[in-house]
Coordinates of C-alpha atoms and ligand atoms in Angstrom, one line a residue:
X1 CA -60.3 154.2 -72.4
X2 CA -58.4 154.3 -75.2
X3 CA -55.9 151.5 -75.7
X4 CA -54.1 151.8 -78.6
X5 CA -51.3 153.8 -79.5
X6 CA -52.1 157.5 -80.7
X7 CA -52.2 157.2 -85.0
X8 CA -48.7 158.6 -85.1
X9 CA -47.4 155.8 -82.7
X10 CA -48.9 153.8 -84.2
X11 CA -47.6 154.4 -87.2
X12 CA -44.2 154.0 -85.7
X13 CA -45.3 150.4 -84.9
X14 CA -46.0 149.5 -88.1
X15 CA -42.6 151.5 -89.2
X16 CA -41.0 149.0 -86.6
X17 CA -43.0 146.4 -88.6
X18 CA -39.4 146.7 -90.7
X19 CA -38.6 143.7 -88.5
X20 CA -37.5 141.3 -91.2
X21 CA -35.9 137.6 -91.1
X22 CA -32.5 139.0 -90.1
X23 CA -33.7 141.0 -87.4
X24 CA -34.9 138.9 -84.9
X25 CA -35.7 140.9 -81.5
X26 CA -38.6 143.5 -80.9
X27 CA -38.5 146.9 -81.8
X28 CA -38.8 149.5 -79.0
X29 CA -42.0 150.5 -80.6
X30 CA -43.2 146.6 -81.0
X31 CA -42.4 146.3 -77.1
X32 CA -44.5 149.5 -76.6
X33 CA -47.3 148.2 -78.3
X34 CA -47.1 144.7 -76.9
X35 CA -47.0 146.2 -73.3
X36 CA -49.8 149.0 -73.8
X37 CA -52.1 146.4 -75.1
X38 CA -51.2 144.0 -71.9
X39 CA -51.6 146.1 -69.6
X40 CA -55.1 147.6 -71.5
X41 CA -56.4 143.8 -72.0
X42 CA -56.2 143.3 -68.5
X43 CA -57.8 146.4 -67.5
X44 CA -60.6 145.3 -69.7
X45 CA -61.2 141.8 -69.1
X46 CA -58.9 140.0 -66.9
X47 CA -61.8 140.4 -64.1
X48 CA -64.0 137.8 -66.4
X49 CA -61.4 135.0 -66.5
X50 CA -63.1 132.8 -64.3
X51 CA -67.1 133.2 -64.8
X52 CA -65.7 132.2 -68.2
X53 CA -64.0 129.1 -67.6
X54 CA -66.9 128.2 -64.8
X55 CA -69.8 129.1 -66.8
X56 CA -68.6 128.7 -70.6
X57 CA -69.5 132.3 -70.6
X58 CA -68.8 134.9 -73.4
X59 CA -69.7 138.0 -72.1
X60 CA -72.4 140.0 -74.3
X61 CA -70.2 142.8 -75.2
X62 CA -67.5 141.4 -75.4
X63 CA -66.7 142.4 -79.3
X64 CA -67.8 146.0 -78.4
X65 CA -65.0 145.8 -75.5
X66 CA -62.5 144.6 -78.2
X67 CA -63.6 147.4 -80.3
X68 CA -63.0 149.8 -77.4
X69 CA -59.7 148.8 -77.6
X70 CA -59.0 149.8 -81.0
X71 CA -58.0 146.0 -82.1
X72 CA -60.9 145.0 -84.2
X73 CA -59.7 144.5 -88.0
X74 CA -56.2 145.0 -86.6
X75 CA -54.6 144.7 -89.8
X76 CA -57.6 146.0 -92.1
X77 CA -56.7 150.0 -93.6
X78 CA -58.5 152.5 -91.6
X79 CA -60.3 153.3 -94.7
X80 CA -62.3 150.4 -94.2
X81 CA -62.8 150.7 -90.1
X82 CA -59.5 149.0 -89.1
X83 CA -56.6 150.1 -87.1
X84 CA -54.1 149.8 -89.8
X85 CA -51.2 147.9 -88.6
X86 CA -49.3 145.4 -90.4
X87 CA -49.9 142.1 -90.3
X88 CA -46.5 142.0 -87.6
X89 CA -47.9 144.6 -85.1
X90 CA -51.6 142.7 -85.2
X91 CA -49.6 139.4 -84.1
X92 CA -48.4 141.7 -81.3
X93 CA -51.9 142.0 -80.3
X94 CA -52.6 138.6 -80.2
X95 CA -49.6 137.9 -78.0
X96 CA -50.5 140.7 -75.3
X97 CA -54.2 138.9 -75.4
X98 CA -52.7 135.4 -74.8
X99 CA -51.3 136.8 -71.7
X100 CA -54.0 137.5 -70.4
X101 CA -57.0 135.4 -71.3
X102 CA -56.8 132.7 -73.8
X103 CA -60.7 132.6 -74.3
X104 CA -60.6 136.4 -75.5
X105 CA -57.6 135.8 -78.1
X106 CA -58.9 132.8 -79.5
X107 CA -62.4 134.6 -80.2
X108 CA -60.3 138.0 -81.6
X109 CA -57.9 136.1 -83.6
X110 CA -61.1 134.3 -85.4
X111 CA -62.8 137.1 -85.8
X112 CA -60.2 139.1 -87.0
X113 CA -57.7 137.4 -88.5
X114 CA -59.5 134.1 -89.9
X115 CA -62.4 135.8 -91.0
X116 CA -62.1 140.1 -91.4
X117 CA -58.3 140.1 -92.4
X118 CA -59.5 136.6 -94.9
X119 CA -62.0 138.8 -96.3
X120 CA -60.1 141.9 -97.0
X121 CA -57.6 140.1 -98.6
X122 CA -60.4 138.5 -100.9
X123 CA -63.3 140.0 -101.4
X124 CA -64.3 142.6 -104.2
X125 CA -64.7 146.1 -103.2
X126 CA -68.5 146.0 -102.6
X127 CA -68.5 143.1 -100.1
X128 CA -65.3 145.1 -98.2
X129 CA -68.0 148.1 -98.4
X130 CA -70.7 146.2 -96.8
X131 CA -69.3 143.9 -94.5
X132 CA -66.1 145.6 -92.7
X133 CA -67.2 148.0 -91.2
X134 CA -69.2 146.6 -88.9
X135 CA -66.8 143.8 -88.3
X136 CA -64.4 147.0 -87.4
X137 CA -66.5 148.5 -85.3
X138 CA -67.4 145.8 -83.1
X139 CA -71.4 145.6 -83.8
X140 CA -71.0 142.2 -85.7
X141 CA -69.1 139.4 -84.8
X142 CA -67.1 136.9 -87.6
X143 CA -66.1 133.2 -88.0
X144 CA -64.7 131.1 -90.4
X145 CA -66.5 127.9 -91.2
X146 CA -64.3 124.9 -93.1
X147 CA -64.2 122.2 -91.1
X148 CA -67.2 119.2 -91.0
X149 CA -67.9 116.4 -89.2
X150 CA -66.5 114.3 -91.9
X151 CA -63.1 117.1 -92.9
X152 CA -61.1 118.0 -90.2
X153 CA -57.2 117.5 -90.9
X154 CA -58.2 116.3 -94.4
X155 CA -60.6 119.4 -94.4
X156 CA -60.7 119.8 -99.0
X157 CA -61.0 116.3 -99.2
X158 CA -63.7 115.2 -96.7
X159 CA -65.8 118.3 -97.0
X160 CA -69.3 117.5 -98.2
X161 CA -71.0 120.9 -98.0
X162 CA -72.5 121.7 -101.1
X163 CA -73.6 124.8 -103.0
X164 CA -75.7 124.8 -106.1
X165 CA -76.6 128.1 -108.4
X166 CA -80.1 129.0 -108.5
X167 CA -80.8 132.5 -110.5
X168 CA -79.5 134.7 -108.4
X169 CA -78.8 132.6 -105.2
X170 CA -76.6 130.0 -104.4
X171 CA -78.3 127.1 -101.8
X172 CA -76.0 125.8 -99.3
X173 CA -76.3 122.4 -97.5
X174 CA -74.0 120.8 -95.0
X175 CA -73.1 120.9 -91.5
X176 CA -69.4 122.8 -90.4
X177 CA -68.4 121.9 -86.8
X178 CA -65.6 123.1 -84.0
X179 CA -66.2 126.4 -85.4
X180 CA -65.1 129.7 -83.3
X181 CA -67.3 131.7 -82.4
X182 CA -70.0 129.8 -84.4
X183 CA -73.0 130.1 -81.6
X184 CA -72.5 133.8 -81.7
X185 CA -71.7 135.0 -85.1
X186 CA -73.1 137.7 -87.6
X187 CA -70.9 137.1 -90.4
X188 CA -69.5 133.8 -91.3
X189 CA -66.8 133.1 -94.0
X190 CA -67.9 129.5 -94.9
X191 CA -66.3 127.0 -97.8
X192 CA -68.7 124.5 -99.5
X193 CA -68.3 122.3 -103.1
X194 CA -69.9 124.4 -106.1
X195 CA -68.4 121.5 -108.4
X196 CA -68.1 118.0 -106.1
X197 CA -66.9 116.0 -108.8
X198 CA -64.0 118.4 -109.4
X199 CA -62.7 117.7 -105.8
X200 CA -60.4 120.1 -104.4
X201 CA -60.5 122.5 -107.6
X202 CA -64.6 122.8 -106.9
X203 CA -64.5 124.0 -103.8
X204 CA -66.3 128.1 -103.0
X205 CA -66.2 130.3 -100.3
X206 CA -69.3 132.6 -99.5
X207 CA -69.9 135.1 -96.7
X208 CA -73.1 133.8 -94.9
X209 CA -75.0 136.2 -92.7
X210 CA -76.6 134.6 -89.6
X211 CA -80.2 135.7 -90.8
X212 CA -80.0 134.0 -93.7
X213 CA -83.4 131.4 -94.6
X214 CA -81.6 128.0 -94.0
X215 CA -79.1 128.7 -91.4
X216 CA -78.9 128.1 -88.3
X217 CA -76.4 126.7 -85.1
X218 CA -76.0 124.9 -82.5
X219 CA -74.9 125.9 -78.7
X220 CA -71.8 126.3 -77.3
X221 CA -70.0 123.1 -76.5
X222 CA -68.9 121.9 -73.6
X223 CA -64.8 122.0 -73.9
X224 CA -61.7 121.4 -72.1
X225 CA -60.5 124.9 -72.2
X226 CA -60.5 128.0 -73.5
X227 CA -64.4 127.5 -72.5
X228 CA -65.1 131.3 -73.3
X229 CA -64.5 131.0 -76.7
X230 CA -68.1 130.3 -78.1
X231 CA -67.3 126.8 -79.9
X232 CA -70.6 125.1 -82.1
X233 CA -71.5 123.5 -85.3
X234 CA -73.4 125.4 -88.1
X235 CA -76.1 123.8 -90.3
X236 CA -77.5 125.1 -93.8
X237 CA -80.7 123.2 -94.6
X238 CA -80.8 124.8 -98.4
X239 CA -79.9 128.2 -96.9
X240 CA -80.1 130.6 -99.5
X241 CA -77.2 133.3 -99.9
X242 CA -76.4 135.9 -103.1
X243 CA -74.8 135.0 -105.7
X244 CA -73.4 138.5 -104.8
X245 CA -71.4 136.7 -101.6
X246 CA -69.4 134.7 -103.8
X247 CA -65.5 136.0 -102.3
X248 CA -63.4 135.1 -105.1
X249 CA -63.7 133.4 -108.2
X250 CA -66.6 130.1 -108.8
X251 CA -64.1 126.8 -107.5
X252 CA -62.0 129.4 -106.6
X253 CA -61.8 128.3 -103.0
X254 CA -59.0 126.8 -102.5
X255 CA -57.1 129.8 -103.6
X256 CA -58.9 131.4 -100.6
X257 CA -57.9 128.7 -98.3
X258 CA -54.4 128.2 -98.7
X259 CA -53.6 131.8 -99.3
X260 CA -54.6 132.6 -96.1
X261 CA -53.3 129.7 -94.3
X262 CA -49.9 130.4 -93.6
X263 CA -50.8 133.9 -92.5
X264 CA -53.2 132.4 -90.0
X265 CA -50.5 129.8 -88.2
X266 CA -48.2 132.3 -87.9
X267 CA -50.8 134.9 -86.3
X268 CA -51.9 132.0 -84.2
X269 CA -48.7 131.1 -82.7
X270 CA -48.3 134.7 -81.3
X271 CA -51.3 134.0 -78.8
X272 CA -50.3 130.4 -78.2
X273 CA -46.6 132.8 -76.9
X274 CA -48.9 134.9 -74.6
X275 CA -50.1 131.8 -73.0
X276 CA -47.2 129.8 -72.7
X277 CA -45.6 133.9 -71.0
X278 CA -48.0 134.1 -68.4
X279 CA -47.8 130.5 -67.1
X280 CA -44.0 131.2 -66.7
X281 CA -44.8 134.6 -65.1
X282 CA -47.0 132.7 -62.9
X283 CA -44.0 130.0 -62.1
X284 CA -41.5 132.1 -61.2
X285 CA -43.9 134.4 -58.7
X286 CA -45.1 131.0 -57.2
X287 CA -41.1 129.9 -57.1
X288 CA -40.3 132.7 -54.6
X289 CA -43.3 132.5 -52.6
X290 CA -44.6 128.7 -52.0
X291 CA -42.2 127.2 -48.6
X292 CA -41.5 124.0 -48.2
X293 CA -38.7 122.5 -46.3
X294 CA -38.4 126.3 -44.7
X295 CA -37.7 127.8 -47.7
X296 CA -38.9 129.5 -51.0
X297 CA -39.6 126.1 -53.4
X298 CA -37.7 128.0 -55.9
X299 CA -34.1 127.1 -54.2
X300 CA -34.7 123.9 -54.9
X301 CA -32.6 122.8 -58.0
X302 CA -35.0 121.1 -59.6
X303 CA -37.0 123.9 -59.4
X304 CA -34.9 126.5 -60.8
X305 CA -34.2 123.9 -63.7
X306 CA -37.5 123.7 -64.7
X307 CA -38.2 127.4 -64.6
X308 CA -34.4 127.7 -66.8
X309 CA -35.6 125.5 -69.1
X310 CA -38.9 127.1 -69.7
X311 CA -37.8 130.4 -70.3
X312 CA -35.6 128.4 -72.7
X313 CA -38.1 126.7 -74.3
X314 CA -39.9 130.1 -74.8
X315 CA -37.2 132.4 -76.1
X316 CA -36.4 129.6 -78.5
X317 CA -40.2 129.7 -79.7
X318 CA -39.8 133.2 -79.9
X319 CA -37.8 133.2 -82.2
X320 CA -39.0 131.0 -84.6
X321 CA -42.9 132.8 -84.3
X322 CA -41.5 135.9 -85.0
X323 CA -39.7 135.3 -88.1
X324 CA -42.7 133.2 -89.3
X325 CA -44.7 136.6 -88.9
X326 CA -42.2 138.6 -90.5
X327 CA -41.8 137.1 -93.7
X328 CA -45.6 136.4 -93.6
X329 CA -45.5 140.3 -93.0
X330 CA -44.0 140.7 -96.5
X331 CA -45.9 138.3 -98.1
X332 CA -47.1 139.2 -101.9
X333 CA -50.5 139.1 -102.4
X334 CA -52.0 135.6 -103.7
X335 CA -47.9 133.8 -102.3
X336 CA -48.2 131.3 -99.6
X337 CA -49.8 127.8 -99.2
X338 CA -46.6 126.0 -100.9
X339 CA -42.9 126.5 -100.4
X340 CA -40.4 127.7 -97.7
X341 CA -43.3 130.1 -96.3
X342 CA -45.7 127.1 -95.8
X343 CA -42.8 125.0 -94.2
X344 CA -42.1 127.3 -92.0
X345 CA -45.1 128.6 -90.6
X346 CA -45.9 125.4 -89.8
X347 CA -42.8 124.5 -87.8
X348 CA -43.1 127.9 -86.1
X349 CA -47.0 126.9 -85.2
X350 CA -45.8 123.1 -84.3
X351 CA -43.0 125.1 -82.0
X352 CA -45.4 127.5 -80.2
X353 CA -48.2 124.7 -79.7
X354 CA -45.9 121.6 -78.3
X355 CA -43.4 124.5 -76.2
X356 CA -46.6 126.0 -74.6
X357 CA -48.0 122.6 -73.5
X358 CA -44.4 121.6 -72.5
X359 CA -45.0 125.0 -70.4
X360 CA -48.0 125.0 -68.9
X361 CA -47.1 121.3 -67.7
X362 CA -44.3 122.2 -65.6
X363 CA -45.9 125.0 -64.6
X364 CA -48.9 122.9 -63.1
X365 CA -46.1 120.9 -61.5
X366 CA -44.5 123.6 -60.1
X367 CA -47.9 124.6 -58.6
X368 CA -48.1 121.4 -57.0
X369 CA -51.6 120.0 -55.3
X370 CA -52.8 123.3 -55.8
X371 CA -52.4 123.1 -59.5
X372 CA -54.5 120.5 -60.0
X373 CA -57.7 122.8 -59.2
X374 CA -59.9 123.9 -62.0
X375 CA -60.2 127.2 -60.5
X376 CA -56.8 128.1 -60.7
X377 CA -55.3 130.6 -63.7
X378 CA -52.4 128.0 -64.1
X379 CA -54.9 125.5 -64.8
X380 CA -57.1 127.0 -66.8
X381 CA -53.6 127.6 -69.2
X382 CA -52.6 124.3 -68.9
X383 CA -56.3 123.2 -70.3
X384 CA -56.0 126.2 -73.3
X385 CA -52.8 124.9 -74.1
X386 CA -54.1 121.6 -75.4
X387 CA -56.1 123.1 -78.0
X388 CA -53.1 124.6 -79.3
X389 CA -51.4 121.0 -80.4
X390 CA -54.9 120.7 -82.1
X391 CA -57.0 123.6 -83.9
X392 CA -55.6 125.2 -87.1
X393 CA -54.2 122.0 -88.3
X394 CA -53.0 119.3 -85.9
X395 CA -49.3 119.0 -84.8
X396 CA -49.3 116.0 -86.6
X397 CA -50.0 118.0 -89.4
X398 CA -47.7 120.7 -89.2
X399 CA -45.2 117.8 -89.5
X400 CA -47.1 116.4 -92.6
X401 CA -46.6 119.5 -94.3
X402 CA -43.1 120.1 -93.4
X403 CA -42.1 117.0 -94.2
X404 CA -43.2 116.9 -97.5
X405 CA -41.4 120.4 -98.3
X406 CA -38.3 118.8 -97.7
X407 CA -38.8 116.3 -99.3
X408 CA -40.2 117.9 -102.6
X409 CA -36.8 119.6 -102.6
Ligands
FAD1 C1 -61.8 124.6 -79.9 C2 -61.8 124.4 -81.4 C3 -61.9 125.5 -82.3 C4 -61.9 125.3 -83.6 N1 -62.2 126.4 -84.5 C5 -62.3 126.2 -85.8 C6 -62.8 127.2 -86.7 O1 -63.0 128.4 -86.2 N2 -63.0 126.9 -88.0 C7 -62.8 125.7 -88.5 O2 -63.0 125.5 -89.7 N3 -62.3 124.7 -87.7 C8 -62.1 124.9 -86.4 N4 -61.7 123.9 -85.6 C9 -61.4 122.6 -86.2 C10 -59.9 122.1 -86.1 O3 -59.2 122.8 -87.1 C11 -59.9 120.6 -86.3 O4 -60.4 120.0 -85.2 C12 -58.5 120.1 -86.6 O5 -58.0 120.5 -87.8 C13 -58.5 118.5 -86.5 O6 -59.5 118.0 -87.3 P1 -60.4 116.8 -86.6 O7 -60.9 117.3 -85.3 O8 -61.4 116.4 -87.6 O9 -59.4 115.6 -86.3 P2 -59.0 114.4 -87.3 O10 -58.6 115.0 -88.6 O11 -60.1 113.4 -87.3 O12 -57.7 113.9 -86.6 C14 -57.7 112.9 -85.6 C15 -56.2 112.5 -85.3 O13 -55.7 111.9 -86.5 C16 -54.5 112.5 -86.8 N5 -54.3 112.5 -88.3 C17 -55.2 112.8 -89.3 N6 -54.6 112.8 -90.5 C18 -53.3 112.5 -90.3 C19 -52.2 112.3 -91.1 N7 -52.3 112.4 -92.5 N8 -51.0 111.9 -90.6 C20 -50.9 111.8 -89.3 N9 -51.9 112.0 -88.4 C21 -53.1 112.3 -88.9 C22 -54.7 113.9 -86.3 O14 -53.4 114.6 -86.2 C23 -55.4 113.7 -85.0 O15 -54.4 113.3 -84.0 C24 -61.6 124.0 -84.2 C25 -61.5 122.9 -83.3 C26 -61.5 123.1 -82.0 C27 -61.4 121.9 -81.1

């Protein structure tokens, strides 16, 4: 099956990708896309949702299935192995994914957006040659490894990986934890100090591969939700990589970082949309079904307020996610990571995490008793929409950041 657009659709979805910060609703060709790869996502894996959740399960071929789909290095030029859309019509993707299984988007949107799109926006031509297109083709999975035990929301300043020059080699030692995909990756986009006493301006990034001498991981954790999603820590135990998988300049890491950062809470936020979509989907079904009192729960008031209010909640998210894409969308290369961009791709990531656990809430409420059950899809939402508040900077975070744009003004 193939699901994505025929090339001169989907070059009408990028031409769509004209959406711009006045232009707030969907183009026809956007909703195409967004639909097409709904309805294809849940041809192709909606049937694994609950060995998943049950079994912290990530099913083998799972990145070959994505690949079948055509949505592996969405946003990478098909001269490199990717699909070719803009950065807008790749959010897209995320979105339809979120809809339908929150374990699959988180693993795609690490994969491809944290760690392939990271890399083609930063690496020199030879490490795009060797490393793309096998991340395109879906024979090699990818991660991104910044935050340790001892750096999370203070992830520059806490980080006490270390990489020291030898000859040819650089040696890497440290341990990275909470990382995506971690227990399963091939190709891992990892940050470590080449100069520790020149803090945040010492600070590297290096593509490790999984066979390199010195590296290793951990299992899959045990989590809350989203329990698909391969989750572990990654250790290097003077792991040797090439001086050749340097990405970027020497200390030139935190250029790497924060470039990328706004681009990667806006793409987030589109999944975290998906989510929050299906659990009022799932309401509103429930609403005109469930009897109690003799009739359909969803003549009840209260009920039909709640459901208002999320679809509220959710158009007002909307909006906010999709101009955060779009201006992110036109982004020149090397802008971001300070500024009105960094404000507000942060509000629009604060908007989609808090509206989507707001969401999923009431939707477990409207559910009632049967809501409560692990087993149930509502549930298993209402569980992936904590992580949301959390992973890719907390939501106290996002407030940090936004408050101190306005108040460098
Ligand atoms: C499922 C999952 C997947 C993840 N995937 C990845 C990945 O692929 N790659 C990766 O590098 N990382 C990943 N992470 C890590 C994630 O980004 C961090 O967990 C997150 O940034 C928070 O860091 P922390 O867990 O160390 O919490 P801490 O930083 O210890 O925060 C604890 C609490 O203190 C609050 N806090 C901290 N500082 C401040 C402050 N200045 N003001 C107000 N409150 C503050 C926080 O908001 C939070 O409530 C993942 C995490 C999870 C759970």
């Amino acid at each position: 099956m193939t699901a994505m657009p025929a090339k001169p659709e989907r070059k009408a979805a990028m031409r769509g990708g004209a959406i711009t910060s006045t232009n707030f609703g969907l183009s026809g060709e956007h909703v195409a896309l967004l639909d097409q790869m709904t309805r294809a996502a849940r041809t192709e894996f909606a049937g694994d949702s609950e060995r998943m959740d049950k079994d912290k399960w990530w099913p083998e071929d799972g990145f070959r299935r994505l690949a079948k789909l055509g949505i592996l290095g969405a946003s990478v030029p098909e001269e490199h192995g990717g699909a070719g859309l803009d950065l807008f019509s790749a959010g897209l993707i995320g979105q339809a994914l979120g809809r339908v299984e929150a374990s699959v988007a988180t693993s795609w949107q690490s994969h491809d957006n944290l760690c392939v799109n990271n890399i083609y926006r930063n690496a020199n031509e030879a490490q795009r040659r060797k490393y793309l297109p096998g991340l395109c083709d879906g024979t090699k999975v990818g991660a991104i490894g910044m935050t340790e035990p001892t750096g999370g929301s203070d992830a520059l300043g806490g980080m006490k990986a270390t990489a020291r020059r030898e000859g040819d080699h650089y040696v890497l030692n440290g341990t990275k934890i909470y990382i995506t995909n971690g227990p399963i990756a091939d190709v891992v986009l990892v940050y470590a100090k080449t100069a520790p006493e020149r803090g945040n301006k010492g600070i590297s990034a290096f593509i490790v591969e999984k066979d390199f001498p010195g590296y290793s991981r951990s299992a899959p954790f045990d989590k809350m939700g989203i329990r698909g999603s391969p989750t572990g820590q990654l250790f290097f135990d003077d792991c040797r990589v090439p001086a050749a998988n340097l990405v970027g300049a020497e200390n030139g890491g935190v250029a790497v970082m924060m470039s990328g950062l706004d681009i990667e809470r806006a793409f987030a936020s589109m999944s975290v949309l998906g989510i929050a979509e299906r659990a009022l989907e799932l309401s509103v079904d429930y609403a005109k079904t469930r009897q109690q009192f003799g009739k359909p729960i969803g003549e009840f008031q209260m009920v039909q307020a709640k459901l208002a209010e999320m679809y509220v909640e959710l158009e007002a998210a909307k909006l906010l996610c999709y101009r955060a894409l779009a201006e992110c969308n036109d982004l020149a290369e090397g802008e971001g990571g300070r500024g009105d961009i960094h404000m507000l791709t942060a509000a629009a990531f604060m908007k989609a995490g808090e509206t989507c656990m707001r969401i999923t809430d009431e939707a477990v409420q409207i559910f009632g008793g049967a809501g409560y059950m692990r087993d149930i899809e509502v549930n298993r939402l209402y569980r992936a929409a904590k992580i949301q508040e959390i992973g890719g900077g907390t939501k106290e975070i996002r407030r940090v950041i936004i408050a101190k744009e306005l108040l460098r003004r």
